[in-house]
C-alpha atoms as a printed R data frame, in Angstrom:
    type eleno elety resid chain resno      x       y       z
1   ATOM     1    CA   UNK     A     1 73.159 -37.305   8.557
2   ATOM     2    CA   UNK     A     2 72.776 -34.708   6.098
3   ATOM     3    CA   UNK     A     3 75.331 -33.237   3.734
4   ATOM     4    CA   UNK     A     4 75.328 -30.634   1.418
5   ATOM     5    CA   UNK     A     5 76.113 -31.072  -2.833
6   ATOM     6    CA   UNK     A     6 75.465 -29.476  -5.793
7   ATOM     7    CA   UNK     A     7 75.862 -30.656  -9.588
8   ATOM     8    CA   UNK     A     8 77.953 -27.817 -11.435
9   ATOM     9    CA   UNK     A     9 76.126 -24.484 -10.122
10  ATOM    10    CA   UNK     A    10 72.307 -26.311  -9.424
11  ATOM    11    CA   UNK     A    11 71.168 -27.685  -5.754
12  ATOM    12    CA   UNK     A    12 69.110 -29.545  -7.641
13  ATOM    13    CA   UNK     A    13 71.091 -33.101  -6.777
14  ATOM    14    CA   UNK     A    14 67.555 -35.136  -7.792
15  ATOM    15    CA   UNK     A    15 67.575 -34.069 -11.479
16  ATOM    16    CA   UNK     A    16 71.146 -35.247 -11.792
17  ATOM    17    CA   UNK     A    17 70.561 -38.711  -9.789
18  ATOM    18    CA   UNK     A    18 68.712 -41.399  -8.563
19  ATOM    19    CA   UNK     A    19 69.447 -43.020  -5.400
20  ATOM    20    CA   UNK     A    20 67.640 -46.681  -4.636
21  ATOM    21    CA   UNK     A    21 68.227 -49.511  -2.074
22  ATOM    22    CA   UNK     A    22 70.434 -51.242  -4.551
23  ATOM    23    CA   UNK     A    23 72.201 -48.397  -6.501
24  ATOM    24    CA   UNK     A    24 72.746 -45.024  -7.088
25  ATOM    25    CA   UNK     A    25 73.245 -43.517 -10.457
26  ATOM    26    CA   UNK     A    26 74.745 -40.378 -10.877
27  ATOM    27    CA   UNK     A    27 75.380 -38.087 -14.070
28  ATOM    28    CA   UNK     A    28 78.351 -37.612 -15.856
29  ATOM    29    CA   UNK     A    29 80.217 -34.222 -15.881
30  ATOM    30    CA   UNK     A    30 79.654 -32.922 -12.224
31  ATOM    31    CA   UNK     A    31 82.612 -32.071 -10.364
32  ATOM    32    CA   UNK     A    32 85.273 -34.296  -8.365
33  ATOM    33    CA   UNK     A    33 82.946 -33.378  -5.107
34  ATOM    34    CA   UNK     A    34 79.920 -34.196  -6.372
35  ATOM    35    CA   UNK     A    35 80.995 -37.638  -6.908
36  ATOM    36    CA   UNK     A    36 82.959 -37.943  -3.471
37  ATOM    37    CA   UNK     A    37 79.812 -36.694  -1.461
38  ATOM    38    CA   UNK     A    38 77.895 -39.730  -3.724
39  ATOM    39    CA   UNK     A    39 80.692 -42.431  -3.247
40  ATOM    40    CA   UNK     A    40 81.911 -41.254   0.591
41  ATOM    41    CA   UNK     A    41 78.310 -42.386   1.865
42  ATOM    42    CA   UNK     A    42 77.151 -44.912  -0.374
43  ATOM    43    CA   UNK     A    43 79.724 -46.729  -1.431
44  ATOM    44    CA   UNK     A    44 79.742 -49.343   1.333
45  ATOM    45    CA   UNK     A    45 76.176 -49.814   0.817
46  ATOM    46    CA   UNK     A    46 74.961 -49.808  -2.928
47  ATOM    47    CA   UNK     A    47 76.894 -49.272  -6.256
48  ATOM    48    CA   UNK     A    48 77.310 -45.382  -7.157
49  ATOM    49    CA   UNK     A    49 77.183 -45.679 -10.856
50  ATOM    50    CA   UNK     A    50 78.344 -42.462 -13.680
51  ATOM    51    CA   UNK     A    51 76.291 -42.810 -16.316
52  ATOM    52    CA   UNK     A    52 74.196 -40.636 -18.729
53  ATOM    53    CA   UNK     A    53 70.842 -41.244 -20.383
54  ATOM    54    CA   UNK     A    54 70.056 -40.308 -24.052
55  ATOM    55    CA   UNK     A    55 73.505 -38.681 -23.909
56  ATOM    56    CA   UNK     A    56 72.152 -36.458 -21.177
57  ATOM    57    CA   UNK     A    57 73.400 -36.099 -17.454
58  ATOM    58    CA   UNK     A    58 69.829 -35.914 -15.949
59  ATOM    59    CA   UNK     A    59 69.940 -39.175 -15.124
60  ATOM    60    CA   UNK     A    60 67.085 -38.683 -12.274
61  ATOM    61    CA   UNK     A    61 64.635 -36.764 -14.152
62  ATOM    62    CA   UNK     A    62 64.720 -39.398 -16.687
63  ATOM    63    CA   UNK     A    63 64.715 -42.674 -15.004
64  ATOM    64    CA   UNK     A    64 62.548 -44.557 -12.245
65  ATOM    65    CA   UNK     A    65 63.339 -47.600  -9.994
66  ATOM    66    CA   UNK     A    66 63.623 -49.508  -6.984
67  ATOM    67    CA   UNK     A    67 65.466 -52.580  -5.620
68  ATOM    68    CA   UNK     A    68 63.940 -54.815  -8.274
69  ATOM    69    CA   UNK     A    69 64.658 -52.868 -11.412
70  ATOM    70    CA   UNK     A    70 65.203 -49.880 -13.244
71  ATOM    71    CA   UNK     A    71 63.317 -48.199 -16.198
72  ATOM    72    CA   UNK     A    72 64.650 -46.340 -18.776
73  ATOM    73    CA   UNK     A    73 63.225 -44.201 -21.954
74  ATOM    74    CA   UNK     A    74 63.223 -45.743 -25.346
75  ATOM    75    CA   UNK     A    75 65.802 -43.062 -26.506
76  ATOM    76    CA   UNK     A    76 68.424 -44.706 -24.198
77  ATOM    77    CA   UNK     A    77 71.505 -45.605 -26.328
78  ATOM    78    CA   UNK     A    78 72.407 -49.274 -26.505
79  ATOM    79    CA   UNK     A    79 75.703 -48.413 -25.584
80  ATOM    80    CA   UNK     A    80 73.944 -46.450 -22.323
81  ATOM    81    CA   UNK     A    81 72.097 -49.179 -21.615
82  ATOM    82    CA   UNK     A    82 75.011 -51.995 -21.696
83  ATOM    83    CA   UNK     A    83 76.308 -50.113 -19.364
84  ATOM    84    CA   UNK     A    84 73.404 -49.823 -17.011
85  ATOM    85    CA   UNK     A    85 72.988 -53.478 -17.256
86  ATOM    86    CA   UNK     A    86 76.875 -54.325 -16.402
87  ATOM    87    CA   UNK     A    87 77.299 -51.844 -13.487
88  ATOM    88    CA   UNK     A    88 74.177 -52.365 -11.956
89  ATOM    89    CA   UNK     A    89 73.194 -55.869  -9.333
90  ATOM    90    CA   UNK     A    90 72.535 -58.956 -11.439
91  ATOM    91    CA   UNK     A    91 69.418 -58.869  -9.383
92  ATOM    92    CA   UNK     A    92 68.075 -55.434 -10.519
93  ATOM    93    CA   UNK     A    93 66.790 -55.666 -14.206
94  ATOM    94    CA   UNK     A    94 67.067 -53.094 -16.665
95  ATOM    95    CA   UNK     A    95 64.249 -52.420 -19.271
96  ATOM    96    CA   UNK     A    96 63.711 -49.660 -21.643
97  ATOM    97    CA   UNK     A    97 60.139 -48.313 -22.268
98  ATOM    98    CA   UNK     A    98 58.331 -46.761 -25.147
99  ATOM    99    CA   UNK     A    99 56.433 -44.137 -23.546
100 ATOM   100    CA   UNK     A   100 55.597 -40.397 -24.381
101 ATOM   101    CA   UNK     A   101 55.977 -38.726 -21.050
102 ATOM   102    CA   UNK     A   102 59.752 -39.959 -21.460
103 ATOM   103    CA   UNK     A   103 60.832 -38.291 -18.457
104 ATOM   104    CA   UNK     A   104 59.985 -41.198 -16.285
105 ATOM   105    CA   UNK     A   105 61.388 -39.837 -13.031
106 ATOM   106    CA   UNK     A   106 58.773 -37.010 -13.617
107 ATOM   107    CA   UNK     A   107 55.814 -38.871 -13.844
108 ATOM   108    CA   UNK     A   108 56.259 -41.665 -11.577
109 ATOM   109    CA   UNK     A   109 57.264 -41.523  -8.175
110 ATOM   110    CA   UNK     A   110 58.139 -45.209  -6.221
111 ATOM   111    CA   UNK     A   111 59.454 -47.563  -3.575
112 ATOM   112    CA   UNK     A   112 59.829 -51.382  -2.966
113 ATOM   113    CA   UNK     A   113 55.995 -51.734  -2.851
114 ATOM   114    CA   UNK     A   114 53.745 -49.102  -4.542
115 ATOM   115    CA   UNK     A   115 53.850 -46.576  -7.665
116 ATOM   116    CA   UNK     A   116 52.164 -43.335  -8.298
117 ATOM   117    CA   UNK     A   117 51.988 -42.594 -11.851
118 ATOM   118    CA   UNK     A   118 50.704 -39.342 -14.335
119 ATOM   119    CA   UNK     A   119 47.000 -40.331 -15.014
120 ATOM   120    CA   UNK     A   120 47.673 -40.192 -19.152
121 ATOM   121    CA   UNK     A   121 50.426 -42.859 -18.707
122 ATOM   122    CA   UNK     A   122 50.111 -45.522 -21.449
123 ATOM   123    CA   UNK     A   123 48.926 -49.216 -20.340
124 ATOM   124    CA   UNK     A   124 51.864 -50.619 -21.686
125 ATOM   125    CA   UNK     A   125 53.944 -48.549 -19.463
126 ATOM   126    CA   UNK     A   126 51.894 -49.112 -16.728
127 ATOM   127    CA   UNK     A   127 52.031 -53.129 -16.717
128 ATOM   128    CA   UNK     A   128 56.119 -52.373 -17.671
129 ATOM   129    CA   UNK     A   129 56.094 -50.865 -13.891
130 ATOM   130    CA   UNK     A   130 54.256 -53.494 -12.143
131 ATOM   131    CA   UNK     A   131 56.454 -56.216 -13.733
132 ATOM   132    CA   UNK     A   132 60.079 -55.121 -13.547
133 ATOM   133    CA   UNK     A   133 60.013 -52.780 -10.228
134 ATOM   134    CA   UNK     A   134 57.246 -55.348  -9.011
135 ATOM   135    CA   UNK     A   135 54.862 -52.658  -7.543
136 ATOM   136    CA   UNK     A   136 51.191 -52.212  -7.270
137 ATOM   137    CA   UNK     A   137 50.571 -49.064  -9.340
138 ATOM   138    CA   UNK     A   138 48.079 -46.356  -8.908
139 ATOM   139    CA   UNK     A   139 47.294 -43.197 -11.154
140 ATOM   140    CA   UNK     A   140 47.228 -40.344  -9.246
141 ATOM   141    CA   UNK     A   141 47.732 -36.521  -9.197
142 ATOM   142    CA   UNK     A   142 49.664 -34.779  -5.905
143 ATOM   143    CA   UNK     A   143 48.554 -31.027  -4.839
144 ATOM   144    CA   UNK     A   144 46.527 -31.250  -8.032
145 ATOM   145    CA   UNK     A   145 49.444 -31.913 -10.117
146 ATOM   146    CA   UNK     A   146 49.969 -34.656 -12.717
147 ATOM   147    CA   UNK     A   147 53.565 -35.071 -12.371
148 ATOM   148    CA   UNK     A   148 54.034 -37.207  -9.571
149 ATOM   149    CA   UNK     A   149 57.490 -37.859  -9.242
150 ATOM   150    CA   UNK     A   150 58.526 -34.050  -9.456
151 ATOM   151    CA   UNK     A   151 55.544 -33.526  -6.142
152 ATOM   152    CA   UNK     A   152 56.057 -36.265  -4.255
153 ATOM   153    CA   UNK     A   153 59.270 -38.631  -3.414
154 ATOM   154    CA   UNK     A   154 59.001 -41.294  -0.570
155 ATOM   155    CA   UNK     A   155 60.837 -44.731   0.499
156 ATOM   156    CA   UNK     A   156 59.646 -47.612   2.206
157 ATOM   157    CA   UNK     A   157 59.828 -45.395   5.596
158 ATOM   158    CA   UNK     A   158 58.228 -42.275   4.353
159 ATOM   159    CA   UNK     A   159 57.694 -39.027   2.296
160 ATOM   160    CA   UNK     A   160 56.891 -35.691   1.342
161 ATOM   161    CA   UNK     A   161 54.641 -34.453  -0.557
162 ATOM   162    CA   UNK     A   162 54.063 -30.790  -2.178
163 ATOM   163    CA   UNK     A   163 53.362 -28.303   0.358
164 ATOM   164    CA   UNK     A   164 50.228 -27.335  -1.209
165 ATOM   165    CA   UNK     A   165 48.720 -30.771  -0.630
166 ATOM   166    CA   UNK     A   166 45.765 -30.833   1.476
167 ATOM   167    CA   UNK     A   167 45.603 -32.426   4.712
168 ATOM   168    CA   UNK     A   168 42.809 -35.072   3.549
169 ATOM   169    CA   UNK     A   169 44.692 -36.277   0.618
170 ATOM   170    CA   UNK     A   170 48.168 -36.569   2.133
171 ATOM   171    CA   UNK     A   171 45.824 -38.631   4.419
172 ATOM   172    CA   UNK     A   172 44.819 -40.669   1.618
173 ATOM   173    CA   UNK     A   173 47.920 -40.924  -0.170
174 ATOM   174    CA   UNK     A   174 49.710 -42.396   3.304
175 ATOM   175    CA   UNK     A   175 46.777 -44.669   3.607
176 ATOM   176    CA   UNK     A   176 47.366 -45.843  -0.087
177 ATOM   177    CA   UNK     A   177 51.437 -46.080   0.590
178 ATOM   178    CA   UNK     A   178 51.432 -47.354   3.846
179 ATOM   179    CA   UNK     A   179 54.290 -44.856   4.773
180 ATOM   180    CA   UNK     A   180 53.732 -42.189   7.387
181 ATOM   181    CA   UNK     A   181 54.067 -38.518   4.849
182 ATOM   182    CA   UNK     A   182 54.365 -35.047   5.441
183 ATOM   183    CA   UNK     A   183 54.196 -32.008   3.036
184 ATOM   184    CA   UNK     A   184 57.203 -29.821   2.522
185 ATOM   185    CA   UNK     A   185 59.886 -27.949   0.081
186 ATOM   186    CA   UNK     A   186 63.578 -28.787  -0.092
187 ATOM   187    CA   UNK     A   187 65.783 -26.650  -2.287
188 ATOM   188    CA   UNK     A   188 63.062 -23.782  -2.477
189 ATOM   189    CA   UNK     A   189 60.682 -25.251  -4.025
């Protein structure tokens, strides 16, 4: 079933959250239905957590994870991250990480099982991903485009990709995934 939310004025519910198989964090200062839409679906199923990263309420343009963890940029208050820790599954671990392209949720997109991520990703960062959302990781561009998590989103079922992705590599990149993907827009873009 689909439903229909915005954060303040945007339809752009993916900036302001991050929905996994084990959690759903949402930012601070949206409206009463914002919330409801999160917490009237999910809440039987996975935590719906408020929180804010770096003091900021774009909590999904900013983080990146999966069943097994969550990753979060180095400017992540202590206090943020406490929180993270105690509202989220003891089984899901929380880690910050010292890298550059600090929106993480932009340049790396994820499941259960696999990780595209921005070819000029540190090492460091790279390993961080395998380890704590215990994924194989590739670098890879999608349409052309370095910023994989903003062109791309799938799950452990499936995906979409950019709509100006060719044929042969959404091909490639399902091959790679081993999820079924199709190319698309949602929200005009």
């Amino acid at each position: 079933m689909a439903v229909r939310c915005a954060f303040e004025n945007s339809d752009e519910i993916g900036v302001f959250s991050a929905l996994t198989n084990a959690y759903c964090l949402v930012g601070i200062g949206g409206s009463e239905n914002f919330y409801s839409v999160f917490e009237s679906e999910l809440i039987d199923h996975v935590p719906v957590i408020h929180s804010t990263i770096s003091g900021c309420r774009f909590v999904g343009r900013t983080t990146v994870g999966n069943k097994r963890g969550l990753l979060v940029p180095n400017t992540t208050t202590d206090q943020e991250l406490g929180h993270l820790r105690n509202s989220l599954p003891d089984s899901v671990v929380v880690q910050r990480v010292e890298e550059r392209l600090s929106a993480l949720g932009n340049v790396v997109a994820c499941n259960d099982h696999v990780a595209l991520v921005h070819p000029d990703i540190d090492r460091e960062t790279e390993d961080c991903i395998a380890d704590v959302l215990g994924v194989e990781v590739f670098r890879q561009t999608v349409a052309g485009q370095a910023l994989v998590g903003s062109y791309c989103k799938f799950t452990n079922q499936g995906g979409m990709v950019h709509p100006r992705t060719s044929v042969e590599d959404i091909e490639e990149l399902s091959s790679l995934l081993q999820v079924p993907l199709v190319a698309g827009t949602i929200n005009r873009g």
